[in-house]
Amino acid sequence: MIDIPDELIATQSHYNGAAGRAFVAALPGLAERCLERWGLRPDGPSMYGICALVLPVVREADGRPAALKLQSVDEETAGEPVALRAWTDAGGGAVELLGHDPETGAMLLERLDERRPLSGEADVRGAVTVLGAVLARLVAVPAPEGLRTLGGAVERMLAAVPERVGLLADAEDRRLIADCAAAVREVAGEPGDRLLHWDLHYDNILAGRADAGRAGEWVALDPKPLAGDPGFELFPALDNLFDADEVVWRFDALTEALGLDRDRARAWTLGRVLQNGLWAAADGEGRISPAHAEIGRRLLGR
């Protein structure tokens, strides 16, 4: 039997309704099949995210620690193994994919040190520097064919602006959305072709394990990959561990680490503010997140 955390059950039901409850109900059987298929034995308590259950395991054939990730297949998760293979082939930066079942979406991954997320480092500026170095390795890789694209996301965002901006109650929020959309329109014709993580914040970088030969390394995991411009990658590092007074410093440090044109990177980061603001409007929240709005204002020089 596997332990399914109550929090995962709650989030699946909240976000995915009946489909989420069906996913949770199927997890014990799926876990059993994957343990048998890859010759694994459980090796610790279950871990989880919003959409996945992760089981620490050991491969019986060679005693290697690994992590079994069980998640439903959708537009985002379908690209994850593709991206992980591409990054591994290019020399690392992300967690190694050891096995994948396309039918169920299950993945067998390299085990990292879950006790050491980058978010736990006391020196936040040092953590920003680490994240920039990891991100520079990831976006150096061209996106494989078949992934969703930033160009497609931009088309959908800009098409939604006229309808959704009116759902925001605050005039300043509406003005901010309009300014973000204007910035995105300036760069929309060149959406880029790099392999993007899309969700690289400080909890999605863990320390490598010495028994895997990665002592001293920081390793990215849990991508939501798409093909696009690296400037679209900076927002999570500004939002996670949010500090309004550090927004511009972090933005400048990351653009320098990635060698990006500052104006283009600013436009694409405002694109993330736009994306999140449109989602908030569609969800009936009526306001942009205060942190997201502050990031937008700081980058616009307000």
Coordinates of C-alpha atoms in Angstrom, one line a residue:
M1 CA 0.0 0.0 0.0
I2 CA 1.1 3.5 -0.7
D3 CA 0.4 6.6 1.3
I4 CA -1.6 9.3 -0.6
P5 CA -1.3 12.6 1.2
D6 CA -4.6 14.3 2.1
E7 CA -3.3 17.5 0.5
L8 CA -2.9 15.9 -2.9
I9 CA -6.4 14.4 -2.6
A10 CA -7.7 17.9 -1.8
T11 CA -5.9 19.7 -4.6
Q12 CA -6.8 17.1 -7.2
S13 CA -10.5 17.4 -6.3
H14 CA -10.3 21.2 -6.2
Y15 CA -8.6 21.7 -9.5
N16 CA -9.7 18.7 -11.5
G17 CA -13.0 17.7 -10.0
A18 CA -14.2 14.2 -11.0
A19 CA -11.1 13.6 -13.1
G20 CA -8.9 14.4 -10.2
R21 CA -10.7 12.1 -7.9
A22 CA -10.5 9.3 -10.5
F23 CA -6.7 10.0 -10.8
V24 CA -6.3 9.6 -7.0
A25 CA -8.3 6.5 -6.9
A26 CA -6.1 4.9 -9.6
L27 CA -2.8 5.7 -7.9
P28 CA -2.4 2.6 -5.8
G29 CA -2.8 0.3 -8.8
L30 CA -0.6 2.5 -11.0
A31 CA 2.1 2.5 -8.3
E32 CA 2.0 -1.3 -8.0
R33 CA 2.4 -1.8 -11.7
C34 CA 5.3 0.7 -12.0
L35 CA 7.1 -0.9 -9.0
E36 CA 6.8 -4.3 -10.7
R37 CA 7.7 -3.0 -14.2
W38 CA 10.9 -1.2 -13.2
G39 CA 11.9 -3.6 -10.4
L40 CA 11.5 -1.1 -7.6
R41 CA 10.9 -1.2 -3.8
P42 CA 9.6 1.7 -1.8
D43 CA 12.2 3.6 0.2
G44 CA 10.4 6.3 2.3
P45 CA 7.3 8.3 2.8
S46 CA 5.4 9.7 -0.2
M47 CA 6.0 13.3 -1.5
Y48 CA 3.6 15.3 -3.6
G49 CA 3.0 18.5 -5.6
I50 CA -0.2 20.0 -6.9
C51 CA -0.5 17.4 -9.6
A52 CA 1.8 14.5 -8.8
L53 CA 2.6 11.9 -6.3
V54 CA 6.3 11.1 -5.9
L55 CA 7.5 7.9 -4.3
P56 CA 11.1 7.4 -3.1
V57 CA 12.2 4.0 -4.4
V58 CA 15.3 1.9 -4.9
R59 CA 16.1 -0.1 -8.0
E60 CA 16.5 -3.7 -6.9
A61 CA 18.8 -4.5 -9.8
D62 CA 21.6 -2.1 -8.8
G63 CA 20.5 -0.5 -5.5
R64 CA 20.3 2.9 -7.1
P65 CA 18.0 5.4 -5.3
A66 CA 15.3 6.9 -7.6
A67 CA 12.0 8.7 -7.5
L68 CA 8.8 7.4 -9.1
K69 CA 6.6 10.3 -10.2
L70 CA 3.0 9.5 -11.0
Q71 CA 0.9 12.2 -12.7
S72 CA -1.9 12.5 -15.2
V73 CA -1.1 13.2 -18.8
D74 CA -2.0 16.6 -20.2
E75 CA -0.5 19.3 -22.4
E76 CA 2.0 20.3 -19.8
T77 CA 3.1 16.9 -18.4
A78 CA 3.3 15.3 -21.9
G79 CA 6.3 17.5 -22.7
E80 CA 8.2 16.8 -19.4
P81 CA 10.0 13.6 -20.4
V82 CA 10.8 15.1 -23.8
A83 CA 12.5 18.1 -22.1
L84 CA 14.3 16.0 -19.6
R85 CA 15.8 13.8 -22.3
A86 CA 16.9 16.8 -24.2
W87 CA 18.6 18.4 -21.2
T88 CA 20.3 15.1 -20.3
D89 CA 21.6 14.6 -23.8
A90 CA 23.0 18.2 -23.8
G91 CA 24.9 17.6 -20.6
G92 CA 22.7 18.1 -17.6
G93 CA 21.2 20.9 -15.5
A94 CA 18.0 19.0 -14.9
V95 CA 17.0 15.8 -13.2
E96 CA 17.9 12.6 -15.1
L97 CA 15.0 10.6 -16.6
L98 CA 15.6 6.9 -16.0
G99 CA 12.3 5.6 -17.4
H100 CA 9.0 6.7 -18.8
D101 CA 5.6 5.1 -19.5
P102 CA 3.9 7.2 -22.3
E103 CA 0.5 5.6 -21.6
T104 CA 0.2 6.6 -18.0
G105 CA 2.7 9.5 -17.8
A106 CA 4.7 7.7 -15.0
M107 CA 8.3 8.6 -14.8
L108 CA 11.3 7.1 -13.0
L109 CA 13.7 9.9 -12.1
E110 CA 17.1 10.3 -10.5
R111 CA 16.7 10.9 -6.7
L112 CA 17.8 14.3 -5.6
D113 CA 18.2 15.5 -2.0
E114 CA 14.6 16.6 -1.1
R115 CA 15.9 17.9 2.2
R116 CA 17.9 20.7 0.4
P117 CA 15.7 22.9 -1.9
L118 CA 17.4 26.1 -3.0
S119 CA 14.6 28.0 -1.2
G120 CA 16.2 26.9 2.1
E121 CA 19.4 28.7 1.5
A122 CA 19.8 31.6 3.9
D123 CA 21.5 33.9 1.3
V124 CA 18.7 34.7 -1.0
R125 CA 20.9 36.7 -3.4
G126 CA 23.2 33.7 -3.5
A127 CA 20.1 31.6 -4.4
V128 CA 19.3 33.9 -7.2
T129 CA 22.8 33.5 -8.6
V130 CA 22.5 29.7 -8.4
L131 CA 19.1 29.8 -10.2
G132 CA 20.6 32.0 -12.9
A133 CA 23.4 29.6 -13.5
V134 CA 21.0 26.6 -13.7
L135 CA 18.7 28.5 -16.0
A136 CA 21.5 29.5 -18.3
R137 CA 22.3 25.8 -18.8
L138 CA 18.7 24.9 -19.5
V139 CA 17.9 27.6 -22.0
A140 CA 21.1 26.9 -24.0
V141 CA 19.3 23.9 -25.4
P142 CA 17.1 24.2 -28.5
A143 CA 13.5 23.0 -28.0
P144 CA 12.7 19.6 -29.5
E145 CA 10.0 19.4 -32.1
G146 CA 6.4 19.0 -30.9
L147 CA 6.4 21.0 -27.7
R148 CA 3.8 23.7 -27.0
T149 CA 5.2 27.1 -28.0
L150 CA 5.4 30.6 -26.5
G151 CA 4.1 31.9 -29.8
G152 CA 0.9 30.0 -29.4
A153 CA 0.5 31.2 -25.8
V154 CA 1.0 34.8 -26.8
E155 CA -1.7 34.6 -29.4
R156 CA -4.1 33.2 -26.9
M157 CA -3.2 35.9 -24.3
L158 CA -3.5 38.9 -26.6
A159 CA -6.8 37.6 -27.9
A160 CA -8.2 37.3 -24.4
V161 CA -7.2 40.8 -23.2
P162 CA -10.3 42.8 -24.5
E163 CA -12.7 40.4 -22.8
R164 CA -10.9 39.7 -19.5
V165 CA -9.5 43.1 -18.7
G166 CA -13.0 44.3 -18.0
L167 CA -13.4 41.6 -15.3
L168 CA -10.7 43.4 -13.2
A169 CA -12.3 45.7 -10.6
D170 CA -9.4 48.0 -10.1
A171 CA -8.6 50.7 -12.7
E172 CA -4.8 50.5 -12.0
D173 CA -4.9 46.7 -12.6
R174 CA -6.7 47.3 -15.9
R175 CA -4.0 49.9 -16.8
L176 CA -1.2 47.5 -15.9
I177 CA -2.7 44.7 -18.0
A178 CA -2.9 47.1 -21.0
D179 CA 0.7 48.2 -20.6
C180 CA 1.9 44.5 -20.3
A181 CA 0.0 43.6 -23.4
A182 CA 1.5 46.5 -25.3
A183 CA 5.0 45.4 -24.2
V184 CA 4.3 41.8 -25.3
R185 CA 3.0 43.0 -28.7
E186 CA 6.5 44.5 -29.4
V187 CA 8.2 41.1 -29.1
A188 CA 5.5 38.7 -30.1
G189 CA 6.8 38.4 -33.7
E190 CA 10.0 36.7 -32.3
P191 CA 8.8 34.2 -29.7
G192 CA 12.1 32.2 -29.6
D193 CA 13.0 28.6 -29.9
R194 CA 14.9 27.7 -26.7
L195 CA 13.8 24.9 -24.4
L196 CA 12.1 26.6 -21.4
H197 CA 11.3 25.2 -18.0
W198 CA 8.5 27.8 -17.4
D199 CA 8.3 27.2 -13.6
L200 CA 11.9 27.5 -12.3
H201 CA 11.5 28.8 -8.8
Y202 CA 13.6 28.1 -5.8
D203 CA 11.6 25.0 -4.7
N204 CA 12.1 23.4 -8.1
I205 CA 15.9 23.3 -7.7
L206 CA 17.3 20.6 -5.3
A207 CA 20.8 19.7 -4.3
G208 CA 22.3 16.7 -6.1
R209 CA 23.2 13.5 -4.1
A210 CA 26.8 12.4 -3.6
D211 CA 25.8 8.7 -4.2
A212 CA 24.7 9.8 -7.7
G213 CA 27.9 11.7 -8.4
R214 CA 26.3 15.1 -8.2
A215 CA 27.6 16.4 -4.9
G216 CA 27.8 20.2 -4.9
E217 CA 25.4 20.5 -7.9
W218 CA 22.0 22.2 -8.0
V219 CA 19.5 20.4 -10.2
A220 CA 16.2 21.6 -11.8
L221 CA 13.1 19.4 -11.7
D222 CA 9.4 19.6 -12.5
P223 CA 9.5 21.5 -15.7
K224 CA 6.3 22.6 -17.6
P225 CA 8.2 22.9 -20.9
L226 CA 7.6 25.0 -23.9
A227 CA 9.6 26.4 -26.8
G228 CA 10.3 30.1 -26.6
D229 CA 12.4 33.1 -25.5
P230 CA 14.5 32.8 -22.3
G231 CA 13.2 36.2 -21.1
F232 CA 9.9 34.3 -20.4
E233 CA 11.7 32.3 -17.7
L234 CA 12.6 35.1 -15.2
F235 CA 9.2 35.7 -13.6
P236 CA 9.1 32.8 -11.1
A237 CA 12.5 33.8 -9.6
L238 CA 11.0 37.3 -9.0
D239 CA 7.7 36.0 -7.5
N240 CA 9.0 33.2 -5.4
L241 CA 10.5 34.4 -2.1
F242 CA 9.0 37.8 -3.1
D243 CA 10.7 41.0 -2.0
A244 CA 9.5 44.1 -3.7
D245 CA 12.8 45.9 -3.1
E246 CA 14.8 43.1 -4.7
V247 CA 12.7 42.8 -7.9
V248 CA 14.9 45.0 -10.1
W249 CA 18.2 43.5 -8.6
R250 CA 17.0 40.0 -9.3
F251 CA 15.9 40.9 -12.8
D252 CA 19.2 42.5 -13.6
A253 CA 21.2 39.6 -12.1
L254 CA 19.2 37.0 -14.2
T255 CA 19.4 38.9 -17.5
E256 CA 23.2 39.2 -17.0
A257 CA 23.5 35.5 -16.1
L258 CA 21.6 34.5 -19.3
G259 CA 23.2 37.2 -21.5
L260 CA 19.8 38.6 -22.4
D261 CA 18.8 41.9 -24.0
R262 CA 17.3 43.8 -21.0
D263 CA 14.4 45.4 -22.9
R264 CA 13.3 42.1 -24.5
A265 CA 13.6 40.3 -21.2
R266 CA 11.5 43.0 -19.6
A267 CA 8.8 42.7 -22.2
W268 CA 8.6 38.9 -21.8
T269 CA 8.6 39.1 -18.0
L270 CA 5.7 41.6 -18.3
G271 CA 4.1 38.9 -20.5
R272 CA 4.1 36.6 -17.4
V273 CA 2.4 39.4 -15.4
L274 CA -0.1 39.5 -18.2
Q275 CA -0.6 35.8 -18.3
N276 CA -1.2 35.6 -14.5
G277 CA -3.5 38.6 -14.5
L278 CA -5.6 37.1 -17.3
W279 CA -5.9 33.8 -15.3
A280 CA -6.9 35.8 -12.2
A281 CA -9.6 37.6 -14.2
A282 CA -10.9 34.3 -15.7
D283 CA -11.0 32.7 -12.2
G284 CA -13.3 35.5 -11.0
E285 CA -10.7 36.9 -8.5
G286 CA -11.3 40.5 -9.7
R287 CA -7.7 41.6 -8.8
I288 CA -4.2 40.9 -9.9
S289 CA -2.0 39.3 -7.2
P290 CA -0.4 42.2 -5.3
A291 CA 3.1 40.7 -5.7
H292 CA 2.5 40.2 -9.5
A293 CA 1.3 43.8 -9.8
E294 CA 4.3 45.1 -7.9
I295 CA 6.6 43.2 -10.2
G296 CA 4.9 44.7 -13.2
R297 CA 5.1 48.2 -11.7
R298 CA 8.8 47.9 -10.8
L299 CA 9.7 46.7 -14.3
L300 CA 7.7 49.5 -15.8
G301 CA 9.6 52.0 -13.6
R302 CA 6.6 53.1 -11.6

